[in-house]
Short mmCIF file of C-alpha atoms in Angstrom, two decimals:
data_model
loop_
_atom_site.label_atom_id
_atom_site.label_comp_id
_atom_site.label_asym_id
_atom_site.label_seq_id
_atom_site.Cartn_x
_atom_site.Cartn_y
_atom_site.Cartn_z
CA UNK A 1 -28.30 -11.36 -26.65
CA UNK A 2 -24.59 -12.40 -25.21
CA UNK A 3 -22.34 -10.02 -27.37
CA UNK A 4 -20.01 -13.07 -27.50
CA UNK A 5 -23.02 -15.55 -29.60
CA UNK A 6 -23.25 -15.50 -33.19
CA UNK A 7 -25.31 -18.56 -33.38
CA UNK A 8 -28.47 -17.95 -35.08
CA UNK A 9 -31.37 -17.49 -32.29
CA UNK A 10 -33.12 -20.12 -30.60
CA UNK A 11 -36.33 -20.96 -32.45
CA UNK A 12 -39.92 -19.99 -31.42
CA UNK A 13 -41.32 -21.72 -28.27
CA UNK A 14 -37.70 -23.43 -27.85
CA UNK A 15 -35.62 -23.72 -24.33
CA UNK A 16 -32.02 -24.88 -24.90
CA UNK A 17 -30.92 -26.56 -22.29
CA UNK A 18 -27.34 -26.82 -21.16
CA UNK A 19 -26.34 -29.58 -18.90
CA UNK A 20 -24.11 -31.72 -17.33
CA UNK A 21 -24.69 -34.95 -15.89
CA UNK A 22 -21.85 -33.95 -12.90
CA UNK A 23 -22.92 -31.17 -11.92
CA UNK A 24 -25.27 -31.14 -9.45
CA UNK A 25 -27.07 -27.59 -10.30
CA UNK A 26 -28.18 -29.72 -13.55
CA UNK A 27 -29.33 -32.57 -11.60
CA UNK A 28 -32.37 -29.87 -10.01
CA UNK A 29 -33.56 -28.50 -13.97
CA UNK A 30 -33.10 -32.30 -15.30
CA UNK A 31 -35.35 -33.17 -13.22
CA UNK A 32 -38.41 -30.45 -13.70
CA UNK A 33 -37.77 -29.13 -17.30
CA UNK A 34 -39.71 -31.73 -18.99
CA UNK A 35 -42.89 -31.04 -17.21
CA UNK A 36 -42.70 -27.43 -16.06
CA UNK A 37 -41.50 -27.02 -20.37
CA UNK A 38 -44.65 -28.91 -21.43
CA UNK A 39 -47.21 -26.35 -19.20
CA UNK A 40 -46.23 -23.99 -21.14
CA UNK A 41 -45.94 -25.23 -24.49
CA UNK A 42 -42.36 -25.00 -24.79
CA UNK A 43 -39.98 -27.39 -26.78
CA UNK A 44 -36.96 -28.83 -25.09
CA UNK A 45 -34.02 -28.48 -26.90
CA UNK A 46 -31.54 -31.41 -24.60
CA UNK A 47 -27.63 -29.65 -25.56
CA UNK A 48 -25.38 -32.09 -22.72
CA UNK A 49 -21.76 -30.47 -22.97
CA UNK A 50 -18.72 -31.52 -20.61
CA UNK A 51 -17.74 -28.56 -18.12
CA UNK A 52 -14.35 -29.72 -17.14
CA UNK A 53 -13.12 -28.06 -20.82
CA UNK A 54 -15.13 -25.28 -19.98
CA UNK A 55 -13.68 -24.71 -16.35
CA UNK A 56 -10.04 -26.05 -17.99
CA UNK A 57 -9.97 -22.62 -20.30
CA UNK A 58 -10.45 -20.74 -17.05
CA UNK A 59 -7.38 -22.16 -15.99
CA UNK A 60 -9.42 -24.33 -13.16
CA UNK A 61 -8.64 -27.87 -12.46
CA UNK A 62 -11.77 -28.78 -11.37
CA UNK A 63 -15.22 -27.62 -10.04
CA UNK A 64 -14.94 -24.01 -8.49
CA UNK A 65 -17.09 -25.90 -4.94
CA UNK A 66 -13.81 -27.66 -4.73
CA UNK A 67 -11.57 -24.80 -5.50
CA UNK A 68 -13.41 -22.47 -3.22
CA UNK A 69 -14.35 -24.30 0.11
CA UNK A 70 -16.47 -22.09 1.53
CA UNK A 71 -18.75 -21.57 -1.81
CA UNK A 72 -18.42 -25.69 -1.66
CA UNK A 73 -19.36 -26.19 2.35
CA UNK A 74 -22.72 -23.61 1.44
CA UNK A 75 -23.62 -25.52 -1.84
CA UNK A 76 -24.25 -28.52 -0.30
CA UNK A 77 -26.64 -27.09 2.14
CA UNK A 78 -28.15 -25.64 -0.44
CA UNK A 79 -28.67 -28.51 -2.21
CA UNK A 80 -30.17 -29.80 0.77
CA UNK A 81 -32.75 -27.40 1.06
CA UNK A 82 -33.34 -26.75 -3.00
CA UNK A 83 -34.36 -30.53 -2.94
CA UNK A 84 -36.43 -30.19 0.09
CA UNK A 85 -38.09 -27.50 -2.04
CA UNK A 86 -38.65 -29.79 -5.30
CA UNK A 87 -39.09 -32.50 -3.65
CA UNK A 88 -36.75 -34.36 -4.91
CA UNK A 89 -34.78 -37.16 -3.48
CA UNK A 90 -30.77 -36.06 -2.14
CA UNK A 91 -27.53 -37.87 -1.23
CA UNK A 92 -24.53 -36.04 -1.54
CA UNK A 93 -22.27 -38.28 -3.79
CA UNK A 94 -19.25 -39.01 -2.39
CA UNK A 95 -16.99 -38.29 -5.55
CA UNK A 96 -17.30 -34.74 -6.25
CA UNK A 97 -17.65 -33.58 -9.27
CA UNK A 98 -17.84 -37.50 -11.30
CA UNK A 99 -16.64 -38.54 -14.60
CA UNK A 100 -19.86 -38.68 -17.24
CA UNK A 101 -17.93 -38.88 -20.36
CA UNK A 102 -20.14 -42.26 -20.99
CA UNK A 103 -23.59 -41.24 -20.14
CA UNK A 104 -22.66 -37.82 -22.12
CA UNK A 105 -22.33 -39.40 -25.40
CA UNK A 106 -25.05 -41.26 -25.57
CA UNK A 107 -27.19 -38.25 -24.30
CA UNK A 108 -25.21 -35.92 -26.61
CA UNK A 109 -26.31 -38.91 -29.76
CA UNK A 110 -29.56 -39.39 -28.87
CA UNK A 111 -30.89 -35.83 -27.85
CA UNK A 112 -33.64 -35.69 -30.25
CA UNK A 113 -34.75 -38.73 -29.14
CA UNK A 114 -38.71 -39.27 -27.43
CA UNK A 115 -36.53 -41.27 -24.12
CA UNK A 116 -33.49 -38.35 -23.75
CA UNK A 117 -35.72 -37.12 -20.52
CA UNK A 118 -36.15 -40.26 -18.55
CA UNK A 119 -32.65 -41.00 -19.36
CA UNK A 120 -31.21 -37.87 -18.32
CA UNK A 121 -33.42 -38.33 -14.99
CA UNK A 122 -32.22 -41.58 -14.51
CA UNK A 123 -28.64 -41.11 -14.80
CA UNK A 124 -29.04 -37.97 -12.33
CA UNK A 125 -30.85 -40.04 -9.67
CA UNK A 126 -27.85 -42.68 -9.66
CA UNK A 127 -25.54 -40.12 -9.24
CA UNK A 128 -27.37 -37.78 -6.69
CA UNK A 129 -29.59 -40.08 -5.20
CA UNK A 130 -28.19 -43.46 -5.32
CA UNK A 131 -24.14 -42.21 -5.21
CA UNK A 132 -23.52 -44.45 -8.15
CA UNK A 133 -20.32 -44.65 -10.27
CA UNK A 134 -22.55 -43.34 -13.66
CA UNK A 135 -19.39 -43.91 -15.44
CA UNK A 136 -19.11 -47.33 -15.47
CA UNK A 137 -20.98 -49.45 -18.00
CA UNK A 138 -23.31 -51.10 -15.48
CA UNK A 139 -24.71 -47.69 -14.27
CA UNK A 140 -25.28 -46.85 -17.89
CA UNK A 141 -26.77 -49.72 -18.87
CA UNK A 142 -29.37 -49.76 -15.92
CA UNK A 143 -30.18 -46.06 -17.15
CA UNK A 144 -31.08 -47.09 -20.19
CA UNK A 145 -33.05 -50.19 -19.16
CA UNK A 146 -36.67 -50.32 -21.12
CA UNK A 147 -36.21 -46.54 -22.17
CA UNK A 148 -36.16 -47.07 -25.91
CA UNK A 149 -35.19 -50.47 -27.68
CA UNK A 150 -32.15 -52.15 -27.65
CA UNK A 151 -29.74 -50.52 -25.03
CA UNK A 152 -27.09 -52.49 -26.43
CA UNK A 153 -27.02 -51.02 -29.98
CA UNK A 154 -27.60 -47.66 -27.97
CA UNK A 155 -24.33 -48.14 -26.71
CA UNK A 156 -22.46 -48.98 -29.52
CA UNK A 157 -23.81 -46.44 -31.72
CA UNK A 158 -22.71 -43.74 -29.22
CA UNK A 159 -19.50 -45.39 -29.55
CA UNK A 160 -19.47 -45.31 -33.57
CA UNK A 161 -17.55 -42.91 -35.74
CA UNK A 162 -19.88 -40.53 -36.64
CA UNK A 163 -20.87 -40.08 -32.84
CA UNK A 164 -17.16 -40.07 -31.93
CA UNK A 165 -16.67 -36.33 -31.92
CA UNK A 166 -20.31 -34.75 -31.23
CA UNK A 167 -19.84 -34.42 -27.57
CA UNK A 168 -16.14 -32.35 -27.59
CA UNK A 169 -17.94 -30.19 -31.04
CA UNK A 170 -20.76 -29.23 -28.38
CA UNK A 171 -18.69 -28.79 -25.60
CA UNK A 172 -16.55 -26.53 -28.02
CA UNK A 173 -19.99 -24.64 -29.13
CA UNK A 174 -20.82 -23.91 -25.62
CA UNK A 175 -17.57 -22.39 -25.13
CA UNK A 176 -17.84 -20.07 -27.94
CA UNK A 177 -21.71 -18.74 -26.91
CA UNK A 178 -19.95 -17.56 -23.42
CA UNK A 179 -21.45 -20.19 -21.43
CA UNK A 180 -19.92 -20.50 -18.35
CA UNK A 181 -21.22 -22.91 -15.99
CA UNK A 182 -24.20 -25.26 -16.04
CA UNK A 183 -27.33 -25.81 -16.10
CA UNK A 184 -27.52 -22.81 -19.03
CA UNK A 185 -30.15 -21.98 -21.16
CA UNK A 186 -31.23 -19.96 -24.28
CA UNK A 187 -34.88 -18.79 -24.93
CA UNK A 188 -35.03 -16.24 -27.52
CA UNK A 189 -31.99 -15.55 -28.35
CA UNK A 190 -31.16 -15.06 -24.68
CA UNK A 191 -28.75 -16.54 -22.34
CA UNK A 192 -30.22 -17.78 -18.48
CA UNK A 193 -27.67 -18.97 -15.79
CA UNK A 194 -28.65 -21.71 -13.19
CA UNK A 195 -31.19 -23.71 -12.17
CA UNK A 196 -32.53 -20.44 -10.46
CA UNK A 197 -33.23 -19.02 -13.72
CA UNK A 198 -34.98 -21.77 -15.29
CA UNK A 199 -38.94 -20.44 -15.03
CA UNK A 200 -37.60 -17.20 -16.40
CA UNK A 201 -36.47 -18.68 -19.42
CA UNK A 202 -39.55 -20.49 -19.79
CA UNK A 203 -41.24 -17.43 -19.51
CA UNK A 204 -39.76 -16.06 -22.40
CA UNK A 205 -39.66 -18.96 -24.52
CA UNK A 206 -43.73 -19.30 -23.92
CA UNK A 207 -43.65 -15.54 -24.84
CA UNK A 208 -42.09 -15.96 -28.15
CA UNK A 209 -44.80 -18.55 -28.95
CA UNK A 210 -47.18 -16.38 -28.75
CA UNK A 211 -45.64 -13.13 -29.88
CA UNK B 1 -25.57 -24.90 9.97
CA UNK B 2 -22.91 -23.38 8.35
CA UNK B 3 -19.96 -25.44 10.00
CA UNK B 4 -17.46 -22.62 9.99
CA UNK B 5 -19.99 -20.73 11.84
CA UNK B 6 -19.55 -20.44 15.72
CA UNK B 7 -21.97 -17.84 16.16
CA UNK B 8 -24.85 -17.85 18.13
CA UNK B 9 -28.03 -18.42 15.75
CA UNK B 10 -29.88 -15.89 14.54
CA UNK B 11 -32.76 -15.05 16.98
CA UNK B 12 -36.41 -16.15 15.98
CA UNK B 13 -37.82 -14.17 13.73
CA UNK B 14 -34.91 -11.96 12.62
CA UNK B 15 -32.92 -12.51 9.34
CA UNK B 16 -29.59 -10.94 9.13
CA UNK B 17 -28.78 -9.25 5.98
CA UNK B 18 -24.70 -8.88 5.47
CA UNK B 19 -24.38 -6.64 1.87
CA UNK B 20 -22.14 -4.15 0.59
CA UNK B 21 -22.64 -1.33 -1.66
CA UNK B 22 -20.63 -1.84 -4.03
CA UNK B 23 -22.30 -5.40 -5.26
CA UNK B 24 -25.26 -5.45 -7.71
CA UNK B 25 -26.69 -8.36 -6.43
CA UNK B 26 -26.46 -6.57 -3.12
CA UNK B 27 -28.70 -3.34 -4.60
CA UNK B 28 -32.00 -5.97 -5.63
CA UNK B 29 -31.95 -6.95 -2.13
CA UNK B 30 -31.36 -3.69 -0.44
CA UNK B 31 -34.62 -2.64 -2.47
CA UNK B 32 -36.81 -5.46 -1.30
CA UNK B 33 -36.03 -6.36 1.97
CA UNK B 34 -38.05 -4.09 4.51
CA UNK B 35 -40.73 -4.33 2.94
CA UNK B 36 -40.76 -8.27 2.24
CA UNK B 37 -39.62 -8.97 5.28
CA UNK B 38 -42.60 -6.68 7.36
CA UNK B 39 -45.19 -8.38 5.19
CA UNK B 40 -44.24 -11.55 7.27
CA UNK B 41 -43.09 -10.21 10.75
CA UNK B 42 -39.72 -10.68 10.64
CA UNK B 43 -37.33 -7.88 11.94
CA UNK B 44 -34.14 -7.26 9.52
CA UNK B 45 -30.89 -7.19 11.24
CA UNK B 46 -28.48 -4.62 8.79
CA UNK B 47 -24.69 -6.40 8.54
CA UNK B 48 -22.59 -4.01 6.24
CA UNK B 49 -19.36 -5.55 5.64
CA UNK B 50 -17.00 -4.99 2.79
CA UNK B 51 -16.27 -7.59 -0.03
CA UNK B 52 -12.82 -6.82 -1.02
CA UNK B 53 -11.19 -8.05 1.97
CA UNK B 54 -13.21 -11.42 1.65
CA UNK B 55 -12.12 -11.85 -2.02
CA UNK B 56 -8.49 -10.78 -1.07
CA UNK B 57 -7.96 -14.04 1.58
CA UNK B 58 -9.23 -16.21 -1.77
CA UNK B 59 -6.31 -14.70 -3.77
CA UNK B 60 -8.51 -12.60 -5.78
CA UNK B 61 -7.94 -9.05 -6.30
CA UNK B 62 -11.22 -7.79 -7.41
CA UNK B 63 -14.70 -8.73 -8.62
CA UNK B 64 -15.26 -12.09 -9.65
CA UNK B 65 -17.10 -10.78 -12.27
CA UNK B 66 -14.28 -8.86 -13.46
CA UNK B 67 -11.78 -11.57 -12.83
CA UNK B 68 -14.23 -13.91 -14.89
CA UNK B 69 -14.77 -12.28 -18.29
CA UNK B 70 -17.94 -14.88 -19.31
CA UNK B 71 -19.43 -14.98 -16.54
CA UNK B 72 -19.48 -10.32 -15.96
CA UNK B 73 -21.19 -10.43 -19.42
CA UNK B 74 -23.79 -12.50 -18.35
CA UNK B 75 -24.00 -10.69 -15.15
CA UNK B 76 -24.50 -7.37 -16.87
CA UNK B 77 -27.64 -9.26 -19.33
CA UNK B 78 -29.22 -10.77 -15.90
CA UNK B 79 -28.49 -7.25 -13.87
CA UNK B 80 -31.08 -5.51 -16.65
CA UNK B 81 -33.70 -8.63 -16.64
CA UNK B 82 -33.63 -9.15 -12.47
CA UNK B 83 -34.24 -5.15 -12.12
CA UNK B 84 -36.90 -5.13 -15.08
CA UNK B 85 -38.58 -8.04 -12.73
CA UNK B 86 -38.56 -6.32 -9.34
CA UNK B 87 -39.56 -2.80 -10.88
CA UNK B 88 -36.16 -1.29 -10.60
CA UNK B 89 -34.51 1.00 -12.24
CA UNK B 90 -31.09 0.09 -13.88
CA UNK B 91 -28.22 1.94 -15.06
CA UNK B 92 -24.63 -0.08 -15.79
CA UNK B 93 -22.07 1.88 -12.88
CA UNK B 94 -19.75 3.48 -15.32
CA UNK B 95 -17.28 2.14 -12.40
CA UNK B 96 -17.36 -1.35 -11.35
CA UNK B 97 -17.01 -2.48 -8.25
CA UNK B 98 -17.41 0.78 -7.02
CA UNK B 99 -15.32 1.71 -3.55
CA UNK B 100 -18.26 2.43 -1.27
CA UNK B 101 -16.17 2.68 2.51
CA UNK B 102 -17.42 5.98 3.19
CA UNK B 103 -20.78 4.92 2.68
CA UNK B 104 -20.30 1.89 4.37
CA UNK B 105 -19.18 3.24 7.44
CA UNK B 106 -22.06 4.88 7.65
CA UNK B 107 -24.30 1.69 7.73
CA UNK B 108 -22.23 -0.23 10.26
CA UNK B 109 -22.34 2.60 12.88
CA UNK B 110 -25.95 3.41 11.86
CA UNK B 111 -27.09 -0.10 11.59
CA UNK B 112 -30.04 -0.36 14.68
CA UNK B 113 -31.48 3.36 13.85
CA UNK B 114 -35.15 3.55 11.94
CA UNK B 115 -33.53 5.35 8.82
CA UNK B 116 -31.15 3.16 8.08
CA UNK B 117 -32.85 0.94 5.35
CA UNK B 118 -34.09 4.69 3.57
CA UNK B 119 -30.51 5.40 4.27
CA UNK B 120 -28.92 2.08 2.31
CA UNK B 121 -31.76 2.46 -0.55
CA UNK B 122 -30.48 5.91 -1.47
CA UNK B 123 -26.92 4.80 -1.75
CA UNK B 124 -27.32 2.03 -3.98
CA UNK B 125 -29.84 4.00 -6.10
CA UNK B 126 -26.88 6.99 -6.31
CA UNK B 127 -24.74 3.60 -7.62
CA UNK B 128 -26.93 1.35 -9.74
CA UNK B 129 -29.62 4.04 -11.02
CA UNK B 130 -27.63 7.30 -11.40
CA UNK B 131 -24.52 6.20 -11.81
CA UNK B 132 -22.66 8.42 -9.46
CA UNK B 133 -19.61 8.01 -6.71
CA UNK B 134 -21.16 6.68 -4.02
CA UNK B 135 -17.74 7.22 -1.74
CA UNK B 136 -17.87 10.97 -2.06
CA UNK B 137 -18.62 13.06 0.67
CA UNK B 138 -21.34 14.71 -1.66
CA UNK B 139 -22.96 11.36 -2.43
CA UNK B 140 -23.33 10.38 1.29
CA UNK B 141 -24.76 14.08 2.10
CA UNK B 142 -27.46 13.66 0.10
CA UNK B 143 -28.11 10.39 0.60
CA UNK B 144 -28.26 11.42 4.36
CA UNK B 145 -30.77 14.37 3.36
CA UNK B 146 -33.69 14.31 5.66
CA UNK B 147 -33.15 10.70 6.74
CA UNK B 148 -32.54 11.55 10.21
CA UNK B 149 -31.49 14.57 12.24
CA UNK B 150 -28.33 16.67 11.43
CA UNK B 151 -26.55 14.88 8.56
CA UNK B 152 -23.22 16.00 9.61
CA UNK B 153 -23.52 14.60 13.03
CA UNK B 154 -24.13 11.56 11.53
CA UNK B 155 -20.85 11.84 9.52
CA UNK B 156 -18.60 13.02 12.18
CA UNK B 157 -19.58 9.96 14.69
CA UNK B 158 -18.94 7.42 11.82
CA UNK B 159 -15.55 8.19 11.94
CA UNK B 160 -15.40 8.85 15.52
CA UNK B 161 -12.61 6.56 17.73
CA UNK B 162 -15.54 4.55 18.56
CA UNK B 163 -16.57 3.42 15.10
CA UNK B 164 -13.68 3.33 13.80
CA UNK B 165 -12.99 -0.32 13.26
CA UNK B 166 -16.39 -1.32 13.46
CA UNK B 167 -17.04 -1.93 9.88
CA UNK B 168 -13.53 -3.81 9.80
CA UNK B 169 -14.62 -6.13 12.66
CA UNK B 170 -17.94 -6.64 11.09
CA UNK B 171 -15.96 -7.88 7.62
CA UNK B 172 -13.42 -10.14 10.04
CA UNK B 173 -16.75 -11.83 11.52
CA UNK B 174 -17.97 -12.23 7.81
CA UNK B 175 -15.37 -14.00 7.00
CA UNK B 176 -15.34 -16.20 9.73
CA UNK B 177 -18.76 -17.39 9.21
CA UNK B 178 -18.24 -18.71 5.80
CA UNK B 179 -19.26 -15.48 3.90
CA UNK B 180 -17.38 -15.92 0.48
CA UNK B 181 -19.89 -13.20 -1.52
CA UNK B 182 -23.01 -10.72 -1.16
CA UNK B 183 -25.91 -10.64 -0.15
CA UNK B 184 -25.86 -12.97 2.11
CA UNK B 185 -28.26 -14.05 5.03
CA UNK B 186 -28.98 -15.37 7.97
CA UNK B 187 -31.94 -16.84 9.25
CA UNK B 188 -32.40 -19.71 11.93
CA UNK B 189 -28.97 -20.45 12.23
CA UNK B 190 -28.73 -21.12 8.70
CA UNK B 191 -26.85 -19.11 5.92
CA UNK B 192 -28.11 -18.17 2.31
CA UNK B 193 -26.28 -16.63 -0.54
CA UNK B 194 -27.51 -14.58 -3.09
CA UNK B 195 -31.00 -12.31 -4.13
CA UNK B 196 -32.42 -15.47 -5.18
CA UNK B 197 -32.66 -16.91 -2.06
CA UNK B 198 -34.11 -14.00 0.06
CA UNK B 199 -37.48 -15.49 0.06
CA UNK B 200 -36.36 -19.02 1.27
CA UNK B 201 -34.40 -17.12 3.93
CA UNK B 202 -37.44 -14.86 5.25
CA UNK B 203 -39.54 -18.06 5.19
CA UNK B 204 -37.08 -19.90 7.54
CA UNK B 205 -37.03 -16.60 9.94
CA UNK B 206 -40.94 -16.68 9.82
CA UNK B 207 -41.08 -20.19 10.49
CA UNK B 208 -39.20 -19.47 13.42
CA UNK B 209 -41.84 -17.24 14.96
CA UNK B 210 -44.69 -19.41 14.90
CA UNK B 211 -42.63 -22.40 15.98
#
């Protein structure tokens, strides 16, 4: 368990998952959690947070592939190859890292929600696929074509009040349970860093279920 | 390609292996190698070269894991699940990162001779299983214990005139490839960073052969 978490564990055949719809790390475990989660049994537990506070209380600017060139030049070949690998479809956007502030709150007030997966997958296939602007209201809007009913009210309920503040209180949460960078997940109580560590927290989170 | 990388590419099936003793992530892969590598025919090419200097020309003056509070906790959590996965055995260095020149020098003059993945296994178990100096001249005498003919020998031409800047050269080149952290390999022209991408890495050097 990290030392610095005092959140109660996560539950019994759970995966929280971490992500951010800029980064592209995410965009790899957005798009295979839901199925490789389901082999196995496990819940998904969707927990979008914004990095740039994150990175800001490290006294960073921006993404450390932009601060650090030659970590930056080497993670876009790897993204290359990791999508080669997946099979998954790659274009290197050509703003680096993107706003997501709008897609975030809607994923951040509709994470319990049946269409959070195909949502998620669509916004990171117009950003890492399609080099879309997933800002603006078009892009969001097309992501959220036919997923559930109504996009519009979608939109506006994001927008409302009591939906106002949910995405800076989880971005704040993540802080405080030491994550660090994204994606991040928690299966059992336990923290997992990256994309890379995704089937191992699976692995655990199918063990609890069965422990 | 890397594009900061003007060396020749790697030959067909050969992966280069650049590490350092005094990185954990460095000590799963030192473990693993020879033997993952020979189960697919590819010949490992040893690159010692020191970190410090590397982190230095990015303004940092140690560990990023040590600069980076978060993100050393985690590391610590991960160190004791990735060795628990691979079979290793695991003890926290009391020191961390630990210096590791004397050692290192070692490796860079030794790096084409039969013993000299025996030789880099024994150091990084003296540093990540027992916990002990691993610069000491009593460290690198027994870590040179039966490895290969007259230990001292060994020593004395390490530091001869000859092999003097070796390792320093080597760490120059490292940088100028792109290197920014350890392990790190080479295979088919192409660099990877990090344990978790040994396997891709020997697959690309394999691929090679039969091509």
């Amino acid at each position: 368990m990290n030392t610095q978490d005092t959140s109660p564990p996560t539950p019994l055949g759970e995966i929280e998952f971490w992500f951010e719809f800029g980064s592209n790390y995410s965009y790899l475990s957005v798009m295979r959690i839901e199925e490789a989660a389901a082999l196995r049994g496990v819940r998904v537990a969707w927990k979008p947070f914004l990095l740039g506070p994150i990175f800001k209380s490290f006294g960073w600017d921006t993404s450390p592939f932009v601060l650090q060139k030659e970590k930056g030049i080497y993670m876009w070949k790897d993204m290359e190859r990791q999508c080669r690998k997946y099979d998954l479809p790659w274009t290197r956007p050509s703003t680096f890292p993107r706003a997501s502030v709008r897609p975030m709150k809607i994923a951040a007030a509709f994470s319990d929600q049946a269409w959070i997966g195909l949502f998620c997958k669509r916004v990171m296939l117009l950003n890492f696929a399609l080099d879309r602007d997933i800002d603006s209201p078009e892009a969001v809007a097309e992501a959220l074509e036919g997923v559930g009913p109504a996009p519009a009210e979608i939109v506006a309920e994001a927008q409302s009040e009591e939906n106002r503040h949910l995405l800076r209180a989880q971005t704040e949460q993540a802080r405080a349970r030491g994550i660090f960078g994204a994606p991040t997940f928690f299966a059992n109580g336990e923290m997992f860093w990256g994309n890379d560590r995704l089937d191992d927290a699976l692995e655990l989170a199918a063990q609890s279920l069965s422990a």
